[in-house]
Coordinates of C-alpha atoms (C1' of nucleotides) in Angstrom, one line a residue:
Chain A
X1 CA -14.0 -14.1 -16.6
X2 CA -14.6 -15.7 -13.4
X3 CA -18.4 -13.9 -12.4
X4 CA -18.6 -15.0 -8.7
X5 CA -20.3 -12.3 -7.2
X6 CA -21.2 -13.2 -3.6
X7 CA -25.4 -13.0 -3.6
X8 CA -25.5 -13.8 0.6
X9 CA -24.6 -11.2 2.9
X10 CA -21.4 -11.1 4.3
X11 CA -20.7 -12.0 7.2
X12 CA -18.4 -10.1 9.7
X13 CA -15.1 -11.5 9.9
X14 CA -12.8 -12.5 12.6
X15 CA -9.7 -10.8 13.3
X16 CA -7.1 -13.6 12.3
X17 CA -4.0 -13.7 14.2
X18 CA -1.7 -12.8 11.4
X19 CA -4.0 -9.7 11.5
X20 CA -3.0 -9.6 15.3
X21 CA 0.4 -10.1 14.9
X22 CA 0.4 -7.3 12.3
X23 CA -0.7 -4.1 14.4
X24 CA 0.7 -5.7 17.5
X25 CA 4.5 -5.8 15.2
X26 CA 3.2 -2.4 14.5
X27 CA 1.9 -1.1 17.7
X28 CA 6.5 -2.7 18.9
X29 CA 7.5 -0.1 16.4
X30 CA 5.8 2.9 16.7
X31 CA 6.0 2.9 20.9
X32 CA 9.8 2.2 21.0
X33 CA 10.3 5.0 18.3
X34 CA 12.3 3.1 15.9
X35 CA 13.6 4.2 13.4
X36 CA 14.1 3.4 9.7
X37 CA 17.0 0.7 9.8
X38 CA 16.9 -0.4 13.3
X39 CA 15.8 -3.9 14.1
X40 CA 12.8 -5.6 15.1
X41 CA 12.8 -8.8 17.0
X42 CA 13.3 -11.6 14.6
X43 CA 10.4 -14.5 14.3
X44 CA 11.0 -16.6 16.8
X45 CA 11.4 -13.7 19.5
X46 CA 7.8 -12.3 18.6
X47 CA 6.6 -15.8 18.1
X48 CA 7.8 -16.6 22.2
X49 CA 6.7 -13.5 23.3
X50 CA 3.5 -13.3 21.1
X51 CA 2.2 -17.0 21.9
X52 CA 1.9 -18.1 18.1
X53 CA 3.4 -20.4 15.9
X54 CA 6.2 -19.6 13.6
X55 CA 3.7 -20.1 10.6
X56 CA 1.7 -16.8 11.9
X57 CA 5.1 -14.8 12.4
X58 CA 5.8 -15.5 8.8
X59 CA 2.6 -14.7 7.4
X60 CA 2.7 -11.5 9.2
X61 CA 5.7 -10.4 8.8
X62 CA 5.5 -10.8 5.5
X63 CA 2.7 -8.4 4.8
X64 CA 4.7 -6.1 7.1
X65 CA 7.1 -6.5 4.2
X66 CA 4.4 -5.9 1.5
X67 CA 3.2 -2.8 2.8
X68 CA 6.9 -1.2 2.9
X69 CA 7.0 -1.4 7.1
X70 CA 9.9 -4.3 7.1
X71 CA 12.2 -5.4 4.9
X72 CA 13.2 -8.8 5.4
X73 CA 16.5 -11.1 4.2
X74 CA 17.5 -13.9 4.5
X75 CA 20.0 -14.8 8.0
X76 CA 18.8 -11.2 9.4
X77 CA 16.9 -10.1 11.5
X78 CA 13.9 -7.6 9.4
X79 CA 14.1 -4.1 9.8
X80 CA 12.4 -0.7 9.7
X81 CA 11.7 0.3 6.3
X82 CA 11.7 3.7 4.4
X83 CA 8.7 4.3 2.7
X84 CA 8.9 4.5 -1.0
X85 CA 6.5 4.7 -4.2
X86 CA 6.7 1.5 -5.5
X87 CA 3.7 0.3 -3.1
X88 CA 1.2 3.1 -4.3
X89 CA 2.9 2.5 -8.0
X90 CA 1.2 -1.0 -8.4
X91 CA -1.6 -0.1 -6.5
X92 CA -2.5 2.3 -9.0
X93 CA -1.3 -0.3 -12.3
X94 CA -3.7 -2.1 -10.1
X95 CA -6.8 -0.2 -9.8
X96 CA -6.2 0.6 -14.0
X97 CA -6.3 -2.8 -14.7
X98 CA -9.6 -3.8 -12.5
X99 CA -11.1 -0.7 -14.3
X100 CA -11.3 0.9 -10.5
X101 CA -10.3 4.4 -12.1
X102 CA -9.4 5.8 -15.6
X103 CA -6.0 7.4 -16.7
X104 CA -7.9 10.7 -17.2
X105 CA -9.1 10.8 -13.7
X106 CA -5.1 9.8 -12.4
X107 CA -3.7 12.3 -14.4
X108 CA -6.2 15.0 -12.5
X109 CA -4.8 14.3 -10.1
X110 CA -1.2 14.4 -10.6
X111 CA -1.6 17.6 -12.3
X112 CA -3.4 19.0 -8.9
X113 CA -0.2 17.7 -7.5
X114 CA 2.0 19.3 -9.5
X115 CA 1.0 22.3 -10.3
X116 CA 2.1 22.4 -6.1
X117 CA 5.4 20.9 -6.5
X118 CA 6.9 23.1 -9.9
X119 CA 5.3 26.1 -8.2
X120 CA 7.7 24.7 -4.5
X121 CA 10.5 23.2 -7.3
X122 CA 10.3 27.1 -7.8
X123 CA 11.2 28.9 -4.4
X124 CA 13.7 25.5 -3.3
X125 CA 15.5 24.2 -6.3
X126 CA 19.2 24.8 -6.1
X127 CA 21.6 25.1 -9.2
X128 CA 22.1 21.8 -10.3
X129 CA 18.6 20.7 -10.2
X130 CA 18.2 24.1 -12.6
X131 CA 20.6 22.3 -14.9
X132 CA 19.5 19.0 -14.2
X133 CA 15.9 19.4 -15.3
X134 CA 17.3 21.9 -18.6
X135 CA 19.8 18.7 -19.2
X136 CA 16.5 15.6 -19.3
X137 CA 14.9 18.2 -21.8
X138 CA 17.2 17.8 -24.1
X139 CA 17.6 14.2 -23.2
X140 CA 14.1 14.4 -24.0
X141 CA 14.6 16.3 -27.7
X142 CA 17.5 13.5 -28.6
X143 CA 15.1 10.0 -27.7
X144 CA 11.5 11.8 -29.7
X145 CA 11.6 8.9 -32.1
X146 CA 12.4 6.6 -28.8
X147 CA 8.7 6.7 -27.6
X148 CA 10.2 4.2 -24.4
X149 CA 13.4 6.3 -23.7
X150 CA 12.1 9.2 -24.2
X151 CA 9.2 8.0 -21.7
X152 CA 11.9 7.6 -19.0
X153 CA 13.7 11.5 -19.5
X154 CA 10.3 12.0 -18.9
X155 CA 9.4 10.2 -16.0
X156 CA 12.7 11.6 -14.4
X157 CA 12.0 15.0 -15.3
X158 CA 8.4 14.9 -13.4
X159 CA 10.6 12.7 -10.4
X160 CA 13.1 15.7 -10.4
X161 CA 10.8 18.5 -10.0
X162 CA 9.3 16.6 -7.3
X163 CA 12.4 15.6 -5.4
X164 CA 13.3 19.9 -5.5
X165 CA 10.8 20.4 -3.4
X166 CA 11.9 18.5 -0.1
X167 CA 9.3 17.4 1.6
X168 CA 10.1 14.1 1.6
X169 CA 5.9 13.2 0.7
X170 CA 5.9 14.6 -2.8
X171 CA 8.3 12.2 -4.9
X172 CA 6.4 9.0 -3.7
X173 CA 2.9 10.4 -4.8
X174 CA 4.7 12.1 -8.0
X175 CA 6.6 9.0 -8.4
X176 CA 3.9 6.3 -8.1
X177 CA 1.1 8.5 -10.2
X178 CA 3.7 8.8 -13.7
X179 CA 4.9 5.5 -13.8
X180 CA 1.7 4.8 -15.8
X181 CA 3.4 6.7 -18.6
X182 CA 5.4 4.0 -19.2
X183 CA 1.7 1.9 -20.2
X184 CA 0.5 5.4 -22.0
X185 CA 3.3 7.0 -24.0
X186 CA 4.1 4.1 -26.4
X187 CA -0.3 5.0 -27.0
X188 CA 0.2 8.0 -27.1
X189 CA 3.1 8.7 -29.2
X190 CA 1.2 6.2 -31.9
X191 CA -0.5 9.5 -32.6
X192 CA 2.1 11.6 -32.6
X193 CA 3.5 10.9 -35.7
X194 CA 6.2 13.7 -36.9
X195 CA 8.7 14.8 -35.9
X196 CA 7.0 18.5 -35.1
X197 CA 4.3 17.7 -32.5
X198 CA 6.9 15.4 -31.1
X199 CA 9.2 18.2 -30.4
X200 CA 6.2 20.3 -29.0
X201 CA 6.0 18.1 -25.5
X202 CA 9.3 18.4 -25.1
X203 CA 9.1 22.5 -25.9
X204 CA 6.4 22.5 -23.0
X205 CA 8.7 20.5 -20.6
X206 CA 12.2 23.3 -21.7
X207 CA 9.7 25.6 -21.0
X208 CA 8.4 24.3 -17.5
X209 CA 12.2 24.0 -17.3
X210 CA 13.0 27.7 -18.3
X211 CA 10.4 28.5 -15.1
X212 CA 11.5 26.8 -12.9
X213 CA 15.6 28.0 -13.8
X214 CA 14.1 31.6 -12.9
X215 CA 12.1 31.2 -10.3
X216 CA 9.0 32.6 -11.7
X217 CA 5.8 30.6 -10.0
X218 CA 3.6 31.8 -12.6
X219 CA 5.4 30.9 -15.9
X220 CA 6.2 27.6 -14.3
X221 CA 2.1 27.1 -13.6
X222 CA 1.5 28.3 -16.6
X223 CA 3.9 26.2 -18.2
X224 CA 3.0 23.2 -16.4
X225 CA -1.0 24.0 -16.4
X226 CA 0.0 23.9 -20.3
X227 CA 1.9 20.6 -20.1
X228 CA -1.9 18.8 -18.8
X229 CA -4.3 20.8 -21.1
X230 CA -2.1 18.7 -24.2
X231 CA -1.2 15.7 -22.4
X232 CA -4.7 15.2 -21.6
X233 CA -5.6 16.0 -25.4
X234 CA -3.2 13.6 -26.0
X235 CA -4.9 10.8 -24.2
X236 CA -8.3 11.2 -25.1
X237 CA -7.0 11.7 -28.8
X238 CA -5.4 7.9 -28.3
X239 CA -8.9 6.3 -26.6
X240 CA -7.4 6.7 -23.1
X241 CA -11.0 7.5 -20.7
Chain B
X1 CA 16.4 2.8 20.8
X2 CA 18.2 -0.2 18.1
X3 CA 21.1 1.8 16.4
X4 CA 21.8 -1.9 14.3
X5 CA 23.6 0.4 10.8
X6 CA 24.6 -2.4 8.7
X7 CA 28.1 -1.7 8.1
X8 CA 29.0 -3.5 4.8
X9 CA 28.0 -3.2 2.0
X10 CA 24.1 -4.9 0.7
X11 CA 24.7 -7.6 -1.1
X12 CA 22.2 -8.0 -3.4
X13 CA 18.7 -10.3 -2.5
X14 CA 18.3 -13.2 -4.1
X15 CA 14.1 -13.6 -5.8
X16 CA 12.8 -15.8 -3.5
X17 CA 10.0 -17.5 -3.9
X18 CA 6.8 -15.3 -2.2
X19 CA 7.9 -12.5 -4.1
X20 CA 7.6 -14.5 -7.4
X21 CA 4.9 -15.5 -6.5
X22 CA 3.0 -12.6 -5.7
X23 CA 4.0 -11.8 -9.3
X24 CA 2.5 -14.6 -11.0
X25 CA -1.1 -13.6 -8.4
X26 CA -0.6 -10.5 -10.1
X27 CA 0.1 -11.3 -13.8
X28 CA -2.9 -13.7 -13.3
X29 CA -5.5 -10.8 -12.5
X30 CA -4.4 -8.6 -15.3
X31 CA -3.7 -11.0 -18.0
X32 CA -7.0 -12.4 -17.3
X33 CA -8.7 -8.5 -16.8
X34 CA -10.5 -10.0 -13.4
X35 CA -12.4 -6.8 -11.7
X36 CA -13.2 -6.3 -8.0
X37 CA -15.0 -9.5 -6.8
X38 CA -14.2 -11.4 -8.9
X39 CA -12.7 -14.9 -7.8
X40 CA -9.3 -15.6 -7.6
X41 CA -7.6 -19.6 -7.8
X42 CA -7.4 -20.9 -4.4
X43 CA -3.9 -21.6 -2.9
X44 CA -3.8 -24.9 -3.8
X45 CA -4.4 -24.3 -7.5
X46 CA -2.2 -21.7 -7.4
X47 CA 0.3 -24.2 -5.6
X48 CA 0.2 -26.7 -7.7
X49 CA 0.3 -24.9 -10.9
X50 CA 3.6 -22.7 -10.0
X51 CA 4.5 -25.5 -8.6
X52 CA 5.4 -24.0 -4.7
X53 CA 4.8 -25.3 -1.6
X54 CA 1.8 -24.3 0.5
X55 CA 3.1 -22.2 3.2
X56 CA 4.7 -20.4 -0.2
X57 CA 1.6 -19.5 -1.3
X58 CA -0.2 -18.6 1.9
X59 CA 2.7 -16.0 2.5
X60 CA 2.7 -14.8 -0.6
X61 CA -1.1 -14.6 -0.6
X62 CA -0.9 -12.8 2.8
X63 CA 1.3 -10.1 1.2
X64 CA -1.0 -9.7 -1.4
X65 CA -4.2 -9.5 1.0
X66 CA -1.9 -7.1 3.2
X67 CA -1.2 -5.3 0.0
X68 CA -5.4 -4.2 -0.8
X69 CA -4.9 -6.5 -3.8
X70 CA -7.2 -9.5 -2.9
X71 CA -9.2 -10.3 0.4
X72 CA -9.1 -13.3 2.0
X73 CA -11.6 -15.2 4.1
X74 CA -11.9 -19.0 6.2
X75 CA -13.5 -21.4 3.9
X76 CA -13.3 -19.5 0.4
X77 CA -11.5 -18.0 -2.4
X78 CA -10.0 -15.5 -2.5
X79 CA -11.1 -12.1 -4.7
X80 CA -9.9 -9.3 -6.1
X81 CA -10.6 -5.9 -4.1
X82 CA -11.7 -2.9 -4.4
X83 CA -8.4 -0.3 -2.9
X84 CA -9.1 2.2 -0.2
X85 CA -7.3 4.9 1.6
X86 CA -6.4 2.6 4.7
X87 CA -3.1 0.9 3.6
X88 CA -1.8 4.3 2.3
X89 CA -3.4 6.2 5.5
X90 CA -0.8 2.9 7.5
X91 CA 1.7 4.0 5.6
X92 CA 1.3 7.7 6.1
X93 CA 0.9 7.1 9.7
X94 CA 4.1 5.0 10.0
X95 CA 5.7 7.2 7.9
X96 CA 5.2 10.4 10.6
X97 CA 5.9 7.7 13.4
X98 CA 9.1 6.8 11.9
X99 CA 9.4 10.0 10.9
X100 CA 10.3 9.4 7.2
X101 CA 8.0 13.0 6.8
X102 CA 6.9 16.1 9.4
X103 CA 3.2 17.1 10.0
X104 CA 3.7 19.9 8.0
X105 CA 5.2 18.2 4.9
X106 CA 1.8 16.3 5.0
X107 CA 0.0 19.3 5.5
X108 CA 0.9 21.1 2.5
X109 CA 0.5 17.8 0.7
X110 CA -3.1 18.3 1.7
X111 CA -4.1 21.5 0.4
X112 CA -2.3 20.9 -3.1
X113 CA -5.5 18.0 -3.2
X114 CA -7.6 19.5 -1.4
X115 CA -7.5 22.9 -3.6
X116 CA -9.0 21.3 -6.4
X117 CA -10.8 19.1 -4.5
X118 CA -12.9 21.9 -4.0
X119 CA -12.7 23.2 -7.2
X120 CA -14.3 20.0 -8.1
X121 CA -16.2 19.8 -5.9
X122 CA -18.4 23.4 -7.1
X123 CA -18.8 22.1 -10.6
X124 CA -19.9 18.3 -9.5
X125 CA -21.9 19.0 -6.6
X126 CA -25.2 17.8 -6.0
X127 CA -27.6 19.0 -3.8
X128 CA -27.8 16.2 -1.1
X129 CA -23.7 16.8 -0.9
X130 CA -24.1 20.5 -0.4
X131 CA -26.6 19.6 2.4
X132 CA -24.5 17.5 4.0
X133 CA -21.7 19.5 4.2
X134 CA -23.8 22.2 5.9
X135 CA -25.3 19.6 7.8
X136 CA -21.4 18.9 8.8
X137 CA -19.9 22.4 9.8
X138 CA -23.6 22.3 11.8
X139 CA -22.0 19.6 13.8
X140 CA -18.9 20.9 14.8
X141 CA -20.1 23.4 16.1
X142 CA -22.1 21.6 18.3
X143 CA -19.3 19.6 19.2
X144 CA -16.6 22.5 19.5
X145 CA -16.1 21.0 23.2
X146 CA -15.2 17.8 22.4
X147 CA -12.6 17.3 19.9
X148 CA -12.7 14.2 19.6
X149 CA -16.0 14.3 17.7
X150 CA -15.7 17.0 16.2
X151 CA -12.5 16.3 14.5
X152 CA -14.8 12.9 12.9
X153 CA -16.9 15.7 11.7
X154 CA -14.2 17.6 10.1
X155 CA -12.4 14.6 8.4
X156 CA -15.8 13.2 7.3
X157 CA -16.3 17.4 5.6
X158 CA -12.4 17.0 3.9
X159 CA -13.5 13.1 2.7
X160 CA -17.6 14.3 1.2
X161 CA -15.4 16.7 -0.8
X162 CA -13.7 14.4 -2.0
X163 CA -16.5 11.9 -3.2
X164 CA -17.6 15.4 -4.6
X165 CA -15.0 14.9 -7.4
X166 CA -16.8 12.3 -9.1
X167 CA -13.1 10.9 -9.0
X168 CA -12.1 7.9 -6.7
X169 CA -8.7 8.4 -6.5
X170 CA -9.3 11.3 -4.6
X171 CA -11.7 10.7 -1.3
X172 CA -8.8 7.6 -0.9
X173 CA -5.7 10.2 -1.1
X174 CA -7.7 13.2 1.2
X175 CA -9.1 10.7 3.6
X176 CA -5.8 8.4 3.6
X177 CA -4.0 12.1 4.4
X178 CA -7.1 13.8 7.0
X179 CA -6.3 10.4 9.1
X180 CA -2.9 11.9 11.5
X181 CA -6.0 14.5 11.9
X182 CA -6.7 12.3 14.6
X183 CA -3.4 12.3 16.8
X184 CA -3.0 16.4 15.7
X185 CA -5.8 17.8 16.7
X186 CA -6.3 16.9 20.1
X187 CA -3.1 18.7 20.7
X188 CA -3.5 21.5 18.7
X189 CA -6.7 21.8 20.7
X190 CA -5.3 22.8 23.8
X191 CA -3.8 25.7 21.9
X192 CA -7.4 26.9 20.9
X193 CA -8.9 27.1 24.9
X194 CA -11.2 29.7 24.1
X195 CA -14.8 28.9 22.4
X196 CA -14.0 32.1 20.1
X197 CA -11.0 30.6 18.5
X198 CA -12.1 27.0 17.6
X199 CA -15.7 28.3 17.2
X200 CA -13.4 30.1 14.0
X201 CA -12.4 27.4 13.3
X202 CA -16.1 26.0 12.4
X203 CA -16.8 29.6 10.4
X204 CA -13.5 28.0 8.0
X205 CA -15.8 25.5 7.4
X206 CA -18.7 27.0 6.7
X207 CA -17.3 29.6 4.4
X208 CA -16.2 26.5 2.4
X209 CA -19.7 24.2 2.7
X210 CA -21.7 28.0 1.6
X211 CA -18.6 28.7 -1.7
X212 CA -19.4 25.1 -2.7
X213 CA -23.1 25.2 -2.1
X214 CA -23.4 28.1 -4.5
X215 CA -21.1 26.5 -6.7
X216 CA -18.8 29.6 -6.0
X217 CA -14.4 28.1 -7.0
X218 CA -12.9 31.4 -6.5
X219 CA -14.5 31.4 -4.1
X220 CA -14.1 28.2 -2.5
X221 CA -10.3 28.2 -3.4
X222 CA -9.8 31.0 -0.9
X223 CA -11.9 29.5 1.8
X224 CA -10.0 26.9 1.8
X225 CA -6.3 28.3 1.7
X226 CA -7.8 30.3 4.9
X227 CA -8.6 27.3 6.6
X228 CA -4.9 25.8 5.8
X229 CA -2.9 29.0 6.5
X230 CA -5.4 29.2 9.8
X231 CA -4.5 25.3 10.8
X232 CA -0.8 25.6 9.7
X233 CA -0.5 28.4 11.8
X234 CA -1.9 26.0 15.1
X235 CA 0.8 23.7 13.9
X236 CA 3.4 25.1 14.2
X237 CA 2.4 26.7 17.8
X238 CA 1.1 23.6 19.3
X239 CA 5.1 22.7 18.0
X240 CA 4.4 20.7 14.8
X241 CA 7.4 20.7 13.1
Chain C
dA1 C1' -40.0 -28.1 -12.0
dA2 C1' -39.2 -25.9 -7.9
dT3 C1' -37.2 -25.8 -3.4
dC4 C1' -34.5 -27.8 0.6
dC5 C1' -31.4 -30.1 3.1
dC6 C1' -27.2 -32.4 3.9
dA7 C1' -23.5 -34.5 3.7
dA8 C1' -19.1 -34.7 1.0
dA9 C1' -15.6 -31.0 -1.1
dC10 C1' -13.4 -27.9 -0.8
dC11 C1' -11.9 -23.9 1.0
dT12 C1' -8.8 -20.9 4.7
dA13 C1' -5.7 -20.6 9.4
dT14 C1' -3.2 -22.1 12.1
dA15 C1' 0.5 -25.6 14.3
dA16 C1' 4.9 -28.6 14.5
dT17 C1' 8.5 -30.0 12.8
dA18 C1' 11.7 -30.5 9.3
dC19 C1' 16.5 -29.1 6.3
dA20 C1' 18.4 -25.3 4.0
dG21 C1' 21.3 -21.9 3.1
dG22 C1' 22.5 -17.0 4.8
dT23 C1' 24.5 -13.7 8.9
dT24 C1' 26.6 -12.3 12.4
dG25 C1' 29.7 -12.4 16.0
dA26 C1' 33.2 -14.3 19.5
dC27 C1' 37.3 -16.8 19.9
dA28 C1' 41.4 -18.0 18.5
dC29 C1' 45.6 -17.4 15.0
dA30 C1' 49.6 -15.2 12.4
Chain D
dT1 C1' 45.1 -5.3 14.7
dG2 C1' 43.7 -8.0 10.7
dT3 C1' 42.1 -12.3 9.3
dG4 C1' 39.5 -16.9 9.2
dT5 C1' 36.5 -20.1 11.6
dC6 C1' 32.9 -22.4 13.8
dA7 C1' 28.6 -22.0 16.3
dA8 C1' 24.7 -20.1 17.6
dC9 C1' 20.9 -17.4 15.0
dC10 C1' 17.8 -16.0 11.0
dT11 C1' 14.9 -16.4 7.2
dG12 C1' 13.5 -19.7 3.2
dT13 C1' 10.7 -23.7 2.2
dA14 C1' 8.3 -28.3 2.6
dT15 C1' 5.6 -31.6 5.0
dT16 C1' 1.7 -33.1 7.6
dA17 C1' -2.1 -33.0 10.9
dT18 C1' -6.5 -30.3 13.1
dA19 C1' -9.7 -27.4 13.1
dG20 C1' -13.6 -24.5 11.4
dG21 C1' -16.1 -21.6 7.6
dT22 C1' -17.8 -21.7 2.7
dT23 C1' -19.5 -23.8 -1.7
dT24 C1' -21.8 -27.4 -4.6
dG25 C1' -24.3 -31.4 -6.5
dG26 C1' -27.5 -35.1 -5.7
dG27 C1' -31.7 -36.7 -3.4
dA28 C1' -36.1 -35.6 -0.9
dT29 C1' -40.0 -32.9 -0.7
dT30 C1' -43.4 -30.3 -2.6

DNA sequence: AATCCCAAACCTATAATACAGGTTGACACA
DNA sequence: TGTGTCAACCTGTATTATAGGTTTGGGATT
């Protein structure tokens, strides 16, 4: 375990050329009002315009790719990328691993988000969404003794609700916030040994799905609230803080 | 305006060595349970262990730095970095610029988040926080005819509430979600030409601060809800969709 | 024994050159 | 008009070099 905590005040760091180029590329994208899928000038072109080496350009492009600003493929010019949940999910997973936050804290944020998404889903859901949510609860019921499979349906359930909000930001956030279930559910499931307990989890989800089908925001919020109360109880009993 | 939309199906992309190394470094951090501030092996060491060139290591380290996983400084080994709001704020700003989402959508997410943070702030606030919030509303009042300065106090107000939740994730999210105000407020403020209108904005914030001071979640939620209703109206009147 | 200083070793930042393989667009041919 | 070929362009990886910042260990001094 490394313990290299610095005992000296940190000197202000000069802006590196890579950092400067990252900002230049972002400015280029925004000034020209580029959209998702539009090409960005190549490493070579940018390098010439900005008067920097290929090394600096490559490093800046890799950083921009890591930030999901551009996507880069061999032989093709980089293009503006659509944002997705991967980056934030990784940040949250890293935050949990490095003990910057706890599962309960993550769940509290999830809860406040999903109390809103479930209301919006009641208002905006299509018939297909209503059917899909009920189908997902049936799949959860059918797989309740295979925690990995059930977790995937559970995650899909919450993502489907977020998509039904018709606000593109909610699916990204909810998806990011739910990935941790892949790590927590197997452990929580060990404390739910009896079939009735496992099936109760499914019931909470079915109640939510029915409220959304019936377009009843009050019932949906109640059902989601109960679901989160019980999920939090499960986490606590399993030793998650 | 570039219009390079690909007309061919995209072939599956092989994993590059840089991507592979990014995953290796993340695994290293998590397997050794490194914490914020702990050093990571140098580019040279990792390059030797993984059998890759310095170029690949540098590019991977830059990507990890861009993701706020590590911080990198000349002459020192990289270290595990604390997460902060900068990355997500940049993603959201980029999303707005590239028309992947709208200001109203961003505000809706903000609203659901802040309806929760204000309740938690009532429960967890210290005397210092209560005083700071009231002070910030006074500063907003004193600067109501300088929109840039007032915006900074406004942002600080919301960030202070998020910090009072004692959940480290809320300040990150709220801070990320509020940075856009630097762009929207100057435009919205043009539609609030009369002093009384401007001061009403300050009143909403003061009402929130007073409810938090009085530890009254119901009043706090009402005041926050009114604030967001009115802020949304201002956005709509200013042409933001 | 504790502290300070300095040089060597180590560290990242940038540049240049080379080779490799993938993609695109223009041109020729059927 | 559709297909194949090839040159130009594109990113991926490696190596070597120079520059400046940081850390560490050994020796000198108090």
